[in-house]
Coordinates of C-alpha atoms in Angstrom, one line a residue:
X1 CA 27.8 -7.8 2.7
X2 CA 27.9 -4.3 1.2
X3 CA 30.9 -3.3 -0.8
X4 CA 32.3 0.0 -2.2
X5 CA 29.9 2.9 -3.0
X6 CA 28.2 2.3 -6.3
X7 CA 25.9 5.3 -6.2
X8 CA 26.4 8.6 -4.2
X9 CA 24.1 11.6 -4.3
X10 CA 25.0 14.7 -2.2
X11 CA 23.2 17.9 -1.5
X12 CA 20.4 17.3 -4.0
X13 CA 18.0 20.2 -4.4
X14 CA 15.1 20.5 -6.8
X15 CA 12.6 23.3 -7.1
X16 CA 9.3 23.5 -9.1
X17 CA 8.7 27.2 -9.2
X18 CA 8.4 28.3 -5.6
X19 CA 8.0 24.7 -4.3
X20 CA 11.1 23.0 -2.9
X21 CA 10.6 19.3 -4.0
X22 CA 14.0 18.2 -2.6
X23 CA 16.2 20.0 -0.1
X24 CA 19.7 18.9 0.6
X25 CA 19.0 15.2 0.1
X26 CA 21.9 12.7 0.1
X27 CA 22.1 9.0 -0.2
X28 CA 25.0 6.5 -0.6
X29 CA 24.3 3.0 -2.0
X30 CA 26.9 0.3 -1.8
X31 CA 27.5 -2.7 -4.0
X32 CA 25.6 -5.7 -2.8
X33 CA 23.2 -3.5 -0.7
X34 CA 19.3 -3.4 -0.9
X35 CA 18.1 -0.1 0.5
X36 CA 14.6 1.2 0.9
X37 CA 13.2 4.7 0.2
X38 CA 9.8 5.4 1.8
X39 CA 7.7 8.4 2.8
X40 CA 4.2 9.8 2.3
X41 CA 2.8 10.9 -1.0
X42 CA 4.5 14.1 -2.1
X43 CA 7.7 13.4 -0.1
X44 CA 9.9 13.6 -3.1
X45 CA 10.7 9.9 -3.8
X46 CA 9.9 10.0 -7.5
X47 CA 11.7 13.3 -8.0
X48 CA 14.8 11.8 -6.3
X49 CA 14.6 8.7 -8.6
X50 CA 14.3 11.1 -11.6
X51 CA 17.5 12.9 -10.5
X52 CA 19.4 9.7 -9.9
X53 CA 18.4 8.2 -13.2
X54 CA 19.1 11.4 -15.2
X55 CA 15.5 12.3 -16.2
X56 CA 15.7 15.5 -14.2
X57 CA 18.8 17.6 -13.6
X58 CA 19.0 18.9 -10.0
X59 CA 19.2 22.6 -9.1
X60 CA 21.9 21.8 -6.6
X61 CA 24.0 18.8 -5.6
X62 CA 25.8 16.0 -7.5
X63 CA 25.3 12.3 -8.5
X64 CA 28.2 9.8 -8.8
X65 CA 28.2 6.3 -10.2
X66 CA 31.3 4.3 -9.1
X67 CA 33.0 7.6 -8.4
X68 CA 32.2 9.1 -11.8
X69 CA 30.3 12.4 -11.7
X70 CA 27.2 11.8 -13.8
X71 CA 25.2 14.8 -12.7
X72 CA 25.0 16.2 -16.2
X73 CA 24.8 12.8 -18.0
X74 CA 21.7 11.7 -19.8
X75 CA 19.8 8.5 -18.8
X76 CA 21.4 6.7 -21.7
X77 CA 24.9 7.6 -20.5
X78 CA 24.0 6.5 -17.0
X79 CA 22.7 3.2 -18.4
X80 CA 26.1 2.7 -20.0
X81 CA 27.6 3.0 -16.6
X82 CA 25.3 0.2 -15.4
X83 CA 22.2 1.9 -14.0
X84 CA 18.8 0.5 -14.6
X85 CA 15.4 1.8 -13.5
X86 CA 11.8 0.6 -13.5
X87 CA 8.7 2.9 -13.3
X88 CA 5.4 2.8 -11.6
X89 CA 3.7 2.5 -15.0
X90 CA 4.8 -0.7 -16.8
X91 CA 7.0 -0.1 -19.9
X92 CA 7.0 -3.5 -21.6
X93 CA 7.2 -4.0 -25.4
X94 CA 3.7 -5.5 -25.5
X95 CA 3.8 -7.0 -29.0
X96 CA 7.1 -8.8 -28.3
X97 CA 7.3 -12.1 -26.5
X98 CA 8.5 -12.0 -22.9
X99 CA 11.8 -13.7 -23.9
X100 CA 12.3 -11.2 -26.7
X101 CA 11.9 -8.3 -24.2
X102 CA 14.8 -9.8 -22.3
X103 CA 16.9 -10.4 -25.4
X104 CA 16.4 -6.8 -26.5
X105 CA 17.7 -5.6 -23.1
X106 CA 20.9 -7.4 -23.8
X107 CA 21.4 -6.1 -27.3
X108 CA 20.9 -2.3 -26.8
X109 CA 24.5 -1.6 -25.9
X110 CA 25.9 -3.0 -29.1
X111 CA 29.6 -2.9 -28.8
X112 CA 29.5 -0.3 -25.9
X113 CA 30.3 -2.7 -23.1
X114 CA 28.6 -5.1 -20.7
X115 CA 27.4 -8.6 -21.4
X116 CA 26.7 -8.0 -25.1
X117 CA 30.1 -6.6 -25.8
X118 CA 31.9 -9.4 -24.0
X119 CA 30.0 -12.0 -26.1
X120 CA 30.4 -10.2 -29.4
X121 CA 34.2 -10.9 -29.1
X122 CA 33.4 -14.6 -29.4
X123 CA 34.2 -16.1 -32.9
X124 CA 30.7 -17.3 -33.6
X125 CA 27.4 -15.5 -33.5
X126 CA 25.9 -18.9 -32.5
X127 CA 27.8 -18.8 -29.3
X128 CA 26.7 -15.3 -28.6
X129 CA 23.0 -16.1 -29.2
X130 CA 23.3 -19.2 -27.0
X131 CA 24.8 -17.2 -24.1
X132 CA 22.1 -14.5 -24.5
X133 CA 19.4 -17.0 -24.3
X134 CA 20.9 -18.8 -21.4
X135 CA 21.0 -15.6 -19.5
X136 CA 17.4 -14.8 -20.4
X137 CA 16.3 -18.3 -19.4
X138 CA 18.0 -17.9 -16.0
X139 CA 16.4 -14.6 -15.3
X140 CA 13.0 -15.8 -16.4
X141 CA 13.3 -18.7 -13.9
X142 CA 14.4 -16.3 -11.2
X143 CA 11.2 -14.3 -11.6
X144 CA 8.9 -17.3 -12.0
X145 CA 8.4 -16.8 -15.7
X146 CA 9.8 -20.0 -17.0
X147 CA 7.3 -21.4 -19.4
X148 CA 6.0 -17.9 -20.3
X149 CA 8.9 -16.9 -22.5
X150 CA 6.9 -17.4 -25.7
X151 CA 3.8 -15.4 -24.5
X152 CA 3.2 -11.9 -25.9
X153 CA 4.2 -9.5 -23.1
X154 CA 1.0 -7.5 -23.6
X155 CA -1.2 -10.4 -22.7
X156 CA 0.3 -11.0 -19.3
X157 CA -1.8 -10.3 -16.2
X158 CA -0.7 -7.3 -14.1
X159 CA 1.4 -9.3 -11.6
X160 CA 3.2 -11.3 -14.2
X161 CA 3.8 -8.3 -16.4
X162 CA 5.4 -6.6 -13.4
X163 CA 7.7 -9.5 -13.0
X164 CA 8.5 -9.5 -16.7
X165 CA 9.5 -5.9 -16.5
X166 CA 11.8 -6.5 -13.6
X167 CA 13.3 -9.5 -15.4
X168 CA 14.0 -7.3 -18.4
X169 CA 15.7 -4.7 -16.1
X170 CA 18.3 -7.2 -15.0
X171 CA 18.7 -9.2 -18.2
X172 CA 21.9 -7.3 -18.8
X173 CA 23.4 -7.4 -15.3
X174 CA 23.1 -3.9 -13.7
X175 CA 25.5 -2.2 -11.4
X176 CA 22.8 -0.1 -9.8
X177 CA 19.0 -0.9 -10.0
X178 CA 16.3 1.6 -9.1
X179 CA 13.0 -0.1 -8.5
X180 CA 9.8 2.1 -8.3
X181 CA 7.0 0.2 -6.6
X182 CA 7.9 -3.2 -8.0
X183 CA 5.5 -5.1 -5.8
X184 CA 2.5 -3.1 -7.1
X185 CA -0.2 -5.5 -8.4
X186 CA 1.6 -8.6 -7.4
X187 CA 0.4 -11.6 -5.4
X188 CA 1.9 -12.7 -2.1
X189 CA 3.7 -15.5 -4.0
X190 CA 5.1 -13.1 -6.6
X191 CA 6.3 -10.7 -3.8
X192 CA 8.2 -13.6 -2.2
X193 CA 9.8 -14.5 -5.5
X194 CA 10.6 -10.9 -6.2
X195 CA 12.3 -10.5 -2.8
X196 CA 14.3 -13.6 -3.4
X197 CA 15.4 -12.5 -6.9
X198 CA 16.4 -9.1 -5.6
X199 CA 18.5 -10.6 -2.8
X200 CA 20.3 -12.9 -5.2
X201 CA 21.0 -10.0 -7.5
X202 CA 22.6 -8.1 -4.7
X203 CA 24.4 -11.0 -3.0
X204 CA 25.5 -13.0 -6.1
X205 CA 26.1 -10.2 -8.6
X206 CA 27.0 -7.3 -6.4
X207 CA 24.2 -5.1 -7.6
X208 CA 23.2 -2.0 -5.5
X209 CA 19.4 -1.8 -5.3
X210 CA 17.3 1.2 -4.2
X211 CA 13.6 0.3 -3.7
X212 CA 10.6 2.7 -3.5
X213 CA 7.6 0.8 -2.3
X214 CA 4.4 1.7 -0.3
X215 CA 4.2 -1.9 1.1
X216 CA 6.2 -1.0 4.2
X217 CA 6.3 -4.6 5.5
X218 CA 7.9 -5.7 2.2
X219 CA 10.5 -2.9 2.5
X220 CA 11.4 -3.6 6.1
X221 CA 11.8 -7.3 5.4
X222 CA 14.0 -6.9 2.3
X223 CA 16.1 -3.9 3.0
X224 CA 19.2 -3.6 5.2
X225 CA 18.7 0.2 5.6
X226 CA 15.8 2.6 5.0
X227 CA 15.8 6.3 4.1
X228 CA 12.7 8.2 4.9
X229 CA 11.7 11.4 3.0
X230 CA 9.1 13.9 4.1
X231 CA 8.3 17.2 2.4
X232 CA 11.5 16.9 0.3
X233 CA 13.9 16.5 3.2
X234 CA 15.5 13.4 4.8
X235 CA 13.4 12.7 7.9
X236 CA 15.3 9.6 9.1
X237 CA 17.7 6.9 8.0
X238 CA 18.7 3.7 9.6
X239 CA 18.0 0.0 10.0
X240 CA 14.4 -1.1 9.6
X241 CA 14.1 -1.4 13.4
X242 CA 15.5 2.1 14.0
X243 CA 13.2 3.6 11.4
X244 CA 10.1 1.8 12.9
X245 CA 11.0 3.1 16.3
X246 CA 11.5 6.7 15.2
X247 CA 8.6 8.8 16.5
X248 CA 9.0 11.3 13.7
X249 CA 8.6 8.6 11.1
X250 CA 5.6 7.1 12.9
X251 CA 3.9 10.5 13.1
X252 CA 4.6 11.4 9.5
X253 CA 4.1 8.1 7.8
X254 CA 3.8 4.8 9.7
X255 CA 1.2 5.7 12.3
X256 CA 1.3 6.0 16.0
X257 CA 2.3 2.4 16.9
X258 CA 5.7 0.9 16.0
X259 CA 6.1 -2.6 14.6

C-alpha cells in the first residue's frame, strides 16, 4: 500500500545547448511504492535520475523530498534526507570486503541522522557495532550474499557485484531509492531475489523505489505503476496493463504487439 508522497518532481526541464533533454516532466513517488521508468535510448531517463539525485540542476521545475524543496541541494544533502541511488556502472569499493562496503554505508552520516546516529546514542560502542553488523548481515541475506561477506568486493562476478552494490545502497535504510538498471548482468535467480528484496524494502520499510530497467518484463512484474519517457517528454503513465495496451508506447518502445 502506497503512503504519503516521498518524492515529487514537477515541470522538470533540461536543455543541452539547443537540445531539449527533458520537457515539463513530472513524477510523484509515494512511500511503499515501486514505480518503473522506461523508454527508448535517449528518452531522458538518466537525465531525470541525475536531476532527482542532485547531480544535475534542472533549467526549470522543482524536486521535493518529503515536502522539502531540494531542487538546489547537492547529492550529499539529498542523501541526508534519505535518498540513495545506484548507477549503470558499478561503484563498489573493490578492495574492501563485501561486508565492509555495507558497514561503510552505515557510517558515512556520522552524527547527522539515520541508523548510525540512533545507534551512537547507545552507551557502548560494542552495542553500536553489533547492531551495524546485524543490519549488514540481514541485508546480505536478503540479496543472496550470506557467506560472501568476507570476499573482496572486486573479486565478485558481475551479477554478485550488482547485488552487493544494491545491498550497500540499502544498508542504511533509505527513504527514496533510485535504481538504474539493477538487473543488468544478473541471472534469472538473482533477478528473482532482487525483486523480492525490493518488494520487502517497499512493503516492510516504507521505502519509495524508482526503477529504470530495459528488462520490460522485470519492470512490469515488479512495479505497480510505470512512467514512459520518449524524446524527453512523458509519453504515458499507468499500471503495467495500461502501459502495455497503449498504442503510443508500443509504437515508440515495446513493439507492435501488446503483452
